[in-house]
Short mmCIF file of C-alpha atoms and ligand atoms in Angstrom, two decimals:
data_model
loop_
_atom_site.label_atom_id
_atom_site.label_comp_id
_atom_site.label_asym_id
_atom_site.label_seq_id
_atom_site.Cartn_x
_atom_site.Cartn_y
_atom_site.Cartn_z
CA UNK O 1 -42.38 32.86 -93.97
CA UNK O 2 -44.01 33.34 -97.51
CA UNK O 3 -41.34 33.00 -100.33
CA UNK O 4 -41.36 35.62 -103.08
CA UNK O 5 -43.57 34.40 -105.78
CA UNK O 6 -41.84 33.05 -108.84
CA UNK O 7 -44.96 33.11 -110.48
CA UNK O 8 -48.07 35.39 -110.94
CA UNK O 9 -51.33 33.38 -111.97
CA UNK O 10 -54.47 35.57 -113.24
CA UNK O 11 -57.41 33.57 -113.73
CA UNK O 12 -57.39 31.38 -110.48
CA UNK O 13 -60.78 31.75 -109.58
CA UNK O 14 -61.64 30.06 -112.90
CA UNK O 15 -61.79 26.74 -114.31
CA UNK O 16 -58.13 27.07 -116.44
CA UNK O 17 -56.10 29.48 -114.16
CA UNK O 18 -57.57 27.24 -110.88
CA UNK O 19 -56.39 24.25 -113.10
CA UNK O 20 -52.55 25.41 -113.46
CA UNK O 21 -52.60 27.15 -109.80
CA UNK O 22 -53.35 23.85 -108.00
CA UNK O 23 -50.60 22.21 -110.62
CA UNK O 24 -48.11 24.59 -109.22
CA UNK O 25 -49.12 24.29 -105.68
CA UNK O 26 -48.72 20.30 -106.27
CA UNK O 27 -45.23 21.24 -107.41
CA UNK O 28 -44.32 23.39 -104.27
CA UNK O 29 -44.14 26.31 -106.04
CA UNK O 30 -44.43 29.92 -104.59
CA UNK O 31 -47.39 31.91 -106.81
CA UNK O 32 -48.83 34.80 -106.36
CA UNK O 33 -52.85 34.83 -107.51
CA UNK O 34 -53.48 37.87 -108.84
CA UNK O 35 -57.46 38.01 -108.56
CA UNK O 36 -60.46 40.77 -108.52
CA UNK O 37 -62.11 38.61 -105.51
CA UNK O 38 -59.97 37.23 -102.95
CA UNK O 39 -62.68 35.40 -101.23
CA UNK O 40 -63.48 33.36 -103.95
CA UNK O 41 -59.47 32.66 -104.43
CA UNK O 42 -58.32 28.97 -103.84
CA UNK O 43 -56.66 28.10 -101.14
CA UNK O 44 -53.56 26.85 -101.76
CA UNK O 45 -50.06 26.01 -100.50
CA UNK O 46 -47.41 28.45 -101.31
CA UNK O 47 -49.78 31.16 -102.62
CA UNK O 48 -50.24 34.46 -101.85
CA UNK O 49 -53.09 36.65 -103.13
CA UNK O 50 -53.42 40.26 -104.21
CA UNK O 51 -56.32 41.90 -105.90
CA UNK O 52 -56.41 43.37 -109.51
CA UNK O 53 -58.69 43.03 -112.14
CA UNK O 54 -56.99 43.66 -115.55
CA UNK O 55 -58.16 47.44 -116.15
CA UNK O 56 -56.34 48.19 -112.72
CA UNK O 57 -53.29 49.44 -114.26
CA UNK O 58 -51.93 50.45 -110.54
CA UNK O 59 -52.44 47.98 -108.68
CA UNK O 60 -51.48 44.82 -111.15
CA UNK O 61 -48.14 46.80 -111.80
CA UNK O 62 -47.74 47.11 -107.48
CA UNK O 63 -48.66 43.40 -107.23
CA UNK O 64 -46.33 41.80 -110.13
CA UNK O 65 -43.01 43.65 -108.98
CA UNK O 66 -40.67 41.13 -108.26
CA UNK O 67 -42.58 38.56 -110.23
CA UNK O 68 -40.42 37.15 -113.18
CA UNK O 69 -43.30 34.90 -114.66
CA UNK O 70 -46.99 35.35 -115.29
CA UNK O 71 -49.73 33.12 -117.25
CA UNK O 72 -51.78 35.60 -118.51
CA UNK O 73 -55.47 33.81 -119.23
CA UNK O 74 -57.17 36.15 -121.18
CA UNK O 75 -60.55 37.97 -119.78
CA UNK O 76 -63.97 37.06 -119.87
CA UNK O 77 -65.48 38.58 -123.27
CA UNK O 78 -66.15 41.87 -123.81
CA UNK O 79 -66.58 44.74 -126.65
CA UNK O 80 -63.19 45.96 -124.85
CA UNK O 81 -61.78 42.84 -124.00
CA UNK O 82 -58.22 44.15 -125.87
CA UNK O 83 -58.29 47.35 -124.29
CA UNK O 84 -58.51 44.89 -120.93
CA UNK O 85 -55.82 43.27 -122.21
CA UNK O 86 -53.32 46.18 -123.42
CA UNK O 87 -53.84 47.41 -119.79
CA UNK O 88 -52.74 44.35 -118.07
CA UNK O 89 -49.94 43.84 -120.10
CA UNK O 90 -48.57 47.59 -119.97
CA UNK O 91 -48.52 47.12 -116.15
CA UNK O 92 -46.50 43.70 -116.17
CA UNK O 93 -44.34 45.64 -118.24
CA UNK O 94 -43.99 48.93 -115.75
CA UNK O 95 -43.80 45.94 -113.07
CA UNK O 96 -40.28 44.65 -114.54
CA UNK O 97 -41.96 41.16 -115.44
CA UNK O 98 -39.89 39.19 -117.83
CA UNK O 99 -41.75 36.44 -119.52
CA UNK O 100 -45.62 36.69 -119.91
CA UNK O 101 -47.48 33.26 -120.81
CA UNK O 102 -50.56 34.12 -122.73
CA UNK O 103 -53.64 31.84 -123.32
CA UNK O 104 -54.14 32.61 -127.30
CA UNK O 105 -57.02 30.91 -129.54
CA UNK O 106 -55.46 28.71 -132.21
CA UNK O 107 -55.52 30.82 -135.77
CA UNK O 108 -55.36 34.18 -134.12
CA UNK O 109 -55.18 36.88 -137.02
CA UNK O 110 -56.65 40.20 -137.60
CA UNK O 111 -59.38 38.48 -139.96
CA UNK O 112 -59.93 35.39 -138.34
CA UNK O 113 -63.44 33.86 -138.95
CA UNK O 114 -63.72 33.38 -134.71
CA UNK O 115 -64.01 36.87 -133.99
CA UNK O 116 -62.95 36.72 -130.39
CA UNK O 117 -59.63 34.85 -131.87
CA UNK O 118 -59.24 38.81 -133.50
CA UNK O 119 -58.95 39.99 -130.17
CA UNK O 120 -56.05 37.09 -128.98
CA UNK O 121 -54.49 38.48 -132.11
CA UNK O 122 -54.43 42.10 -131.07
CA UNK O 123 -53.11 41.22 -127.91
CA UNK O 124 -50.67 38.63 -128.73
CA UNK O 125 -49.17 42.31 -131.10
CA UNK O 126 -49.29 44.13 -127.55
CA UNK O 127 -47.22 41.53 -125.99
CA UNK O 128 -44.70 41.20 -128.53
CA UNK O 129 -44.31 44.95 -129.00
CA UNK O 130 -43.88 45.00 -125.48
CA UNK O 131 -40.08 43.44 -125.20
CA UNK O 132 -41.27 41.15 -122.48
CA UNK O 133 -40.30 37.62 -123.17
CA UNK O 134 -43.55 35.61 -124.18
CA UNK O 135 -45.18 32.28 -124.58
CA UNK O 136 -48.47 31.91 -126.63
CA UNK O 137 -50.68 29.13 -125.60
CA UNK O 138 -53.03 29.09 -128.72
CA UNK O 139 -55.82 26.90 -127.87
CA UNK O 140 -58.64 25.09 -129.67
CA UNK O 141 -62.02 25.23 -128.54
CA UNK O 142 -62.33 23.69 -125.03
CA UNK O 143 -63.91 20.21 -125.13
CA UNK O 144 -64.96 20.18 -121.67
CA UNK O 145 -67.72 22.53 -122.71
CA UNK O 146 -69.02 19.83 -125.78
CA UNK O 147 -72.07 19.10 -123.48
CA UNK O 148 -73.13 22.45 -123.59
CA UNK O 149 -73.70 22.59 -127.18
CA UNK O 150 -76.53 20.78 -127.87
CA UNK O 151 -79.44 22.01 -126.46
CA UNK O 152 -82.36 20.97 -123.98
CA UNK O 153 -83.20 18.97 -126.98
CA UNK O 154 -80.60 17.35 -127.82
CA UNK O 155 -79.70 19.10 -130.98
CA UNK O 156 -76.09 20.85 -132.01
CA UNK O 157 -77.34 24.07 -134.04
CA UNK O 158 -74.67 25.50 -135.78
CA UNK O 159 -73.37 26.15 -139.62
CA UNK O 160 -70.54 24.10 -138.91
CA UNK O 161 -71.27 22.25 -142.17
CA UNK O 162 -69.14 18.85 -142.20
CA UNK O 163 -66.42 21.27 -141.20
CA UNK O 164 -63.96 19.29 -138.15
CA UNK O 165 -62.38 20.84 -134.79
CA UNK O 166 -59.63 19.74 -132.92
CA UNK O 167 -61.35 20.85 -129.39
CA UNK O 168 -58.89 20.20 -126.24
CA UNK O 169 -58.74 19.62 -122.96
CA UNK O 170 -58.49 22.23 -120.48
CA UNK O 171 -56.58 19.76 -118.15
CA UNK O 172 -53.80 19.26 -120.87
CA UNK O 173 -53.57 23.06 -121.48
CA UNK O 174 -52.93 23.22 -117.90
CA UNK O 175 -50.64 20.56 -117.97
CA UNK O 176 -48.62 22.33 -120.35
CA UNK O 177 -48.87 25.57 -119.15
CA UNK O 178 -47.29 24.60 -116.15
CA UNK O 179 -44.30 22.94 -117.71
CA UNK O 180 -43.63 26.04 -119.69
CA UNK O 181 -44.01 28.36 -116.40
CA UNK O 182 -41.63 26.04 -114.73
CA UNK O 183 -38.94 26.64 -117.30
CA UNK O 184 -40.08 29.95 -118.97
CA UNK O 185 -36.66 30.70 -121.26
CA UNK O 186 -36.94 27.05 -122.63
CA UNK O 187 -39.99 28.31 -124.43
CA UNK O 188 -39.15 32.00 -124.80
CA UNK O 189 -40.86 33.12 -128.19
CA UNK O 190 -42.60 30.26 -128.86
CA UNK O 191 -46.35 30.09 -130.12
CA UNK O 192 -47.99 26.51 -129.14
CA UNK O 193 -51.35 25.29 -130.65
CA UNK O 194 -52.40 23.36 -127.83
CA UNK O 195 -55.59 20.82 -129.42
CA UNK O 196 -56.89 17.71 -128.79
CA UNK O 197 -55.60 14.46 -130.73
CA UNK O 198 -58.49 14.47 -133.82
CA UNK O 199 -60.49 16.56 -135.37
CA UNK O 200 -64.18 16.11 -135.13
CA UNK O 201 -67.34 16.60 -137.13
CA UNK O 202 -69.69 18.03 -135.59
CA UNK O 203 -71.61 14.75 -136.21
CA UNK O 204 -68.64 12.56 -134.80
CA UNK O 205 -68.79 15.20 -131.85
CA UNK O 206 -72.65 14.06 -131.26
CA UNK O 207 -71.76 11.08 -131.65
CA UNK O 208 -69.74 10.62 -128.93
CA UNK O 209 -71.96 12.96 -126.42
CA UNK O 210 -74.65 10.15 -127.25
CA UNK O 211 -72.33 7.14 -126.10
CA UNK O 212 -71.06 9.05 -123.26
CA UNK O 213 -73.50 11.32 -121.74
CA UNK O 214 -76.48 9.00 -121.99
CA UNK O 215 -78.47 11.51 -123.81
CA UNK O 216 -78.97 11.12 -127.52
CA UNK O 217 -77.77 14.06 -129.20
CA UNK O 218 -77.32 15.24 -133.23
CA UNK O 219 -76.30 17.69 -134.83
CA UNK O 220 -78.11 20.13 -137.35
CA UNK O 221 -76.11 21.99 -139.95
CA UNK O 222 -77.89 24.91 -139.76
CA UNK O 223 -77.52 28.11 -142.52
CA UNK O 224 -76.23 31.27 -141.43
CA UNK O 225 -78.93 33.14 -141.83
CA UNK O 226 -80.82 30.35 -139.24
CA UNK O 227 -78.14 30.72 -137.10
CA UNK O 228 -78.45 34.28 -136.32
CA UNK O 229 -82.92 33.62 -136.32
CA UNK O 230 -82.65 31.24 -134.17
CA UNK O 231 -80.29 32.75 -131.11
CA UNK O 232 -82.38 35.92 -131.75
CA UNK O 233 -84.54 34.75 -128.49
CA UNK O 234 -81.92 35.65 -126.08
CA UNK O 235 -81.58 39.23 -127.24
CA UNK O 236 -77.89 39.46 -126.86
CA UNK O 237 -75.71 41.75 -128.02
CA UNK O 238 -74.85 41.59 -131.78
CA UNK O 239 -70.70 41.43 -131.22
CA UNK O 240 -71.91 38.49 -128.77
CA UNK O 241 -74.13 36.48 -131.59
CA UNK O 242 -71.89 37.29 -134.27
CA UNK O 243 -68.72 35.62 -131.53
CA UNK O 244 -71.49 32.81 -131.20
CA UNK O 245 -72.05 32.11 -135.24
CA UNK O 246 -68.50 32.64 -136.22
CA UNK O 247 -67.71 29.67 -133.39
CA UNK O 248 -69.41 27.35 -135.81
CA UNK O 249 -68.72 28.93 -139.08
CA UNK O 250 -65.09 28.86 -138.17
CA UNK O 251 -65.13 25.47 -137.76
CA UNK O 252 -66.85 25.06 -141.41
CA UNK O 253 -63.57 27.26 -142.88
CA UNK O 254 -61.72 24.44 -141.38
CA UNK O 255 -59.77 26.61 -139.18
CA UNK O 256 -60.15 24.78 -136.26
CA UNK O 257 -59.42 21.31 -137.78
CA UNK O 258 -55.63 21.16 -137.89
CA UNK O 259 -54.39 18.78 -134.63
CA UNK O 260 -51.09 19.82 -133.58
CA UNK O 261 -48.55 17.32 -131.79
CA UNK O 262 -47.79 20.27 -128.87
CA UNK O 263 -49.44 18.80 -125.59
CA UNK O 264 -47.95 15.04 -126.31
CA UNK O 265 -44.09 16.90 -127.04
CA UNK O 266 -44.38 19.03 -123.99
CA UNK O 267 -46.36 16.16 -121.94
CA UNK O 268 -44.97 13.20 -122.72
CA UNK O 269 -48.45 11.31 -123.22
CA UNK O 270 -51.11 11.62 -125.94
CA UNK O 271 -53.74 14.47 -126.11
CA UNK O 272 -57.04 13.31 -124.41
CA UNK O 273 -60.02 12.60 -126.72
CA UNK O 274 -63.33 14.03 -126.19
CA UNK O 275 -64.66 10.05 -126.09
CA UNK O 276 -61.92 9.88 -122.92
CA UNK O 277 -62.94 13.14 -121.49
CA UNK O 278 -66.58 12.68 -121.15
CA UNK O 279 -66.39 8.83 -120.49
CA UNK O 280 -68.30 8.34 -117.39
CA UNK O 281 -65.54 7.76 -114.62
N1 NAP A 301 -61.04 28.08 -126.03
C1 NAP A 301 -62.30 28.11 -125.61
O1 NAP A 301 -63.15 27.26 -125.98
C2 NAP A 301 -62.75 29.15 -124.65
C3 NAP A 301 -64.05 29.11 -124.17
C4 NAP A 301 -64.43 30.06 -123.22
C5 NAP A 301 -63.54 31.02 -122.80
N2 NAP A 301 -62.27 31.02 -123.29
C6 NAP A 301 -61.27 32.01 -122.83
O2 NAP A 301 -60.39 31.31 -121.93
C7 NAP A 301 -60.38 31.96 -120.66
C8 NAP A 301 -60.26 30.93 -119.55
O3 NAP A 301 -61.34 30.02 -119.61
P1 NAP A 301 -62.02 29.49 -118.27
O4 NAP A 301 -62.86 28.32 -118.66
O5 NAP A 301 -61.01 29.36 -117.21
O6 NAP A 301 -62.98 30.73 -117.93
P2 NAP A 301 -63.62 31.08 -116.50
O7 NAP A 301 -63.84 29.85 -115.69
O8 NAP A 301 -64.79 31.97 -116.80
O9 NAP A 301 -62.50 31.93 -115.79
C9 NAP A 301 -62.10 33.19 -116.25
C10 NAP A 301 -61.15 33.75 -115.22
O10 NAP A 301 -60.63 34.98 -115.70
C11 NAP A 301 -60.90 36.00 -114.74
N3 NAP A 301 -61.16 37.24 -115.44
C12 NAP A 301 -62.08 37.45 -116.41
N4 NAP A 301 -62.05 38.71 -116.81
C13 NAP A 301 -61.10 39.34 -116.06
C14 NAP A 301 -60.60 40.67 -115.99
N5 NAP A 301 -61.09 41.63 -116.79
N6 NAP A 301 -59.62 40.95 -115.10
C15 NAP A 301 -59.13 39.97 -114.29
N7 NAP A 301 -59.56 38.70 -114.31
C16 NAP A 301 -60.53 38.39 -115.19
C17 NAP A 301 -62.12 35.52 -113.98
O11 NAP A 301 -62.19 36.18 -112.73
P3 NAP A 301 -63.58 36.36 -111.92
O12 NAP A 301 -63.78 35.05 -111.19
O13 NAP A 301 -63.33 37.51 -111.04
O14 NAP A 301 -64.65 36.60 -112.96
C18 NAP A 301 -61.82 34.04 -113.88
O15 NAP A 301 -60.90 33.77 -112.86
C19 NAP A 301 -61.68 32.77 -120.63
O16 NAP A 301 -61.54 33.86 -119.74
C20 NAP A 301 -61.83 33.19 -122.07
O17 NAP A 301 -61.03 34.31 -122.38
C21 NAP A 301 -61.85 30.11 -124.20
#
C-alpha cells in the first residue's frame, strides 16, 4: 500500500528536483512528484505522481492536500515566471501545506543586477505573505553548467570584468535540500545562500575548464554594449538577453562573490569546487 506522501517534490523531471527526489527515495521516504508529464517522471521507490504544472491552480491545490512539505524549484523562465509562481504557491496554501522549501537565487531583491533573481524576490514576498512556514534555498549560479559558457570557440564572453562568483553545485543544493525537507521546523524561516567554497574570476573559472575539460578555454571581458551586439544573432527576446547580460554584469557588481559556509554546516563536508566537479572521474 502507498503511504501518504510526507513530501511534495516539483521539479522531478529536472536535473535539481530529480537530484533531491532520488535523495529521498534513497532515504525511504514517501513523496509525491508533482509533475506536468508523468511519463517523463522518475521512477522511484515510495513515490507517487500527480500532474500539475504551476499555473494549474486546481489541480496542484487537489494534489498537495495532505502534504505537509513541498520543495518548491522555481519554473523555467518566463516574462510571467512570478505570476507562475504566485499561482503555485496560493494553491499550496488553499491545499493546507505547512512549510514550502523554495529554490531562491542568492541576492534576491527588487533591484538586483540578475534580473531573474527580481523574480525569486517577488516570490520569496508571496511566500512569506502567505503564513506558510518557509525555507529559502538562495543559490549561486550552478557550476555544473561552467562548460556551457564558453563557446564553440573556446571563449567566455561576458562583462564580468575581474568581478568573482561563488557558483555551486547542484548535487550539494540537493544535498541540503533534503536535510532541510527531512526536518522542515528545524529550518522554519530560515534563508540559506547555498554557494560553492571560492569565488572565481571568470579567468580562474577558464582556467580550470582548460585543466579539466581538455579544451583550452579564456575568457574575454567583454563591454556591455558588446555584450548585447554580440548575442544579437540568436534573436531572442529582449527580457531574455537582458537575463543573459545581467548574468555577467552581476557578477562584475560582485554580487555573486560572497561564499557562504551553509552547505558544509548543514552537510557536514566542504562545498565542492568547480576544479572537483569537472575533474574527469
Ligand atoms: N542558479 C542557476 O544557475 C540556475 C540556472 C538555470 C536555472 N535555474 C533555476 O533553477 C531551476 C532548477 O534548475 P534545473 O537545472 O533543475 O532546471 P531543469 O532541469 O530545466 O528543470 C526544471 C524543472 O522545473 C519544471 N518546471 C519548469 N517550469 C514549470 C512550471 N511552470 N510548472 C511546473 N513545473 C515546471 C520542469 O518540468 P518539465 O520537465 O515539465 O519542463 C523541470 O522538471 C530552474 O527551473 C530555474 O528556475 C537556476
Amino acid at each position: 500500500m502507498t503511504k501518504t506522501p510526507e513530501i511534495a517534490v516539483t521539479g522531478a523531471t529536472g536535473q535539481l528536483g530529480g537530484r533531491v527526489a532520488r535523495r529521498l527515495a534513497d532515504r525511504g521516504a514517501a513523496q509525491l512528484l508533482l509533475v506536468r508529464d508523468p511519463a517523463r517522471a522518475p521512477q522511484l521507490p515510495g513515490a507517487s505522481l500527480a500532474r500539475a504544472g504551476f499555473t494549474d491552480h486546481d489541480a496542484v491545490r487537489d494534489a498537495l492536500r495532505g502534504v505537509p512539505t513541498v520543495l518548491m524549484v522555481s519554473a523555467s523562465e518566463s516574462p510571467d515566471r512570478v505570476r507562475q509562481h504566485r499561482t503555485f504557491v496560493d494553491a499550496a496554501r488553499a491545499a493546507g501545506v505547512g512549510h514550502l522549501v523554495y529554490i531562491s537565487f542568492v541576492g534576491a531583491a527588487p533591484d538586483a543586477t540578475f534580473t531573474h533573481a527580481r523574480d525569486h524576490w517577488h516570490t520569496e514576498q508571496h511566500i512569506r505573505a502567505s503564513g506558510m512556514g518557509f525555507t529559502f534555498l538562495r543559490d549561486n549560479l550552478y557550476a555544473d553548467f561552467f562548460p556551457a559558457l564558453a563557446g564553440d570557440d573556446g571563449v567566455i564572453r561576458g562583462p564580468a570584468g575581474q568581478g568573482r562568483v561563488a557558483a555551486v553545485a547542484q548535487d550539494d543544493i540537493a544535498d541540503v535540500a533534503t536535510i532541510v525537507l527531512g526536518d522542515p521546523a528545524g529550518h522554519a524561516g530560515r534563508t540559506y545562500d547555498l554557494t560553492g567554497p571560492e569565488a572565481l574570476s571568470l579567468q580562474e573559472v577558464a582556467a580550470v575548464l582548460s585543466r579539466t575539460t581538455g579544451r583550452t578555454v579564456s575568457y574575454h571581458p567583454e563591454t556591455v554594449a558588446e555584450a548585447y551586439r554580440s548575442r544579437a544573432v540568436y534573436q531572442a527576446a529582449d527580457w531574455l538577453v537582458e537575463a543573459w547580460v545581467s548574468t555577467y554584469t552581476a557578477i562584475a557588481a560582485g554580487e555573486l562573490a560572497p561564499v557562504s559556509d551553509a552547505v558544509p554546516t548543514l552537510t557536514g563536508r566542504p562545498a565542492t569546487a568547480l576544479a572537483d566537479l569537472l575533474a574527469p572521474s
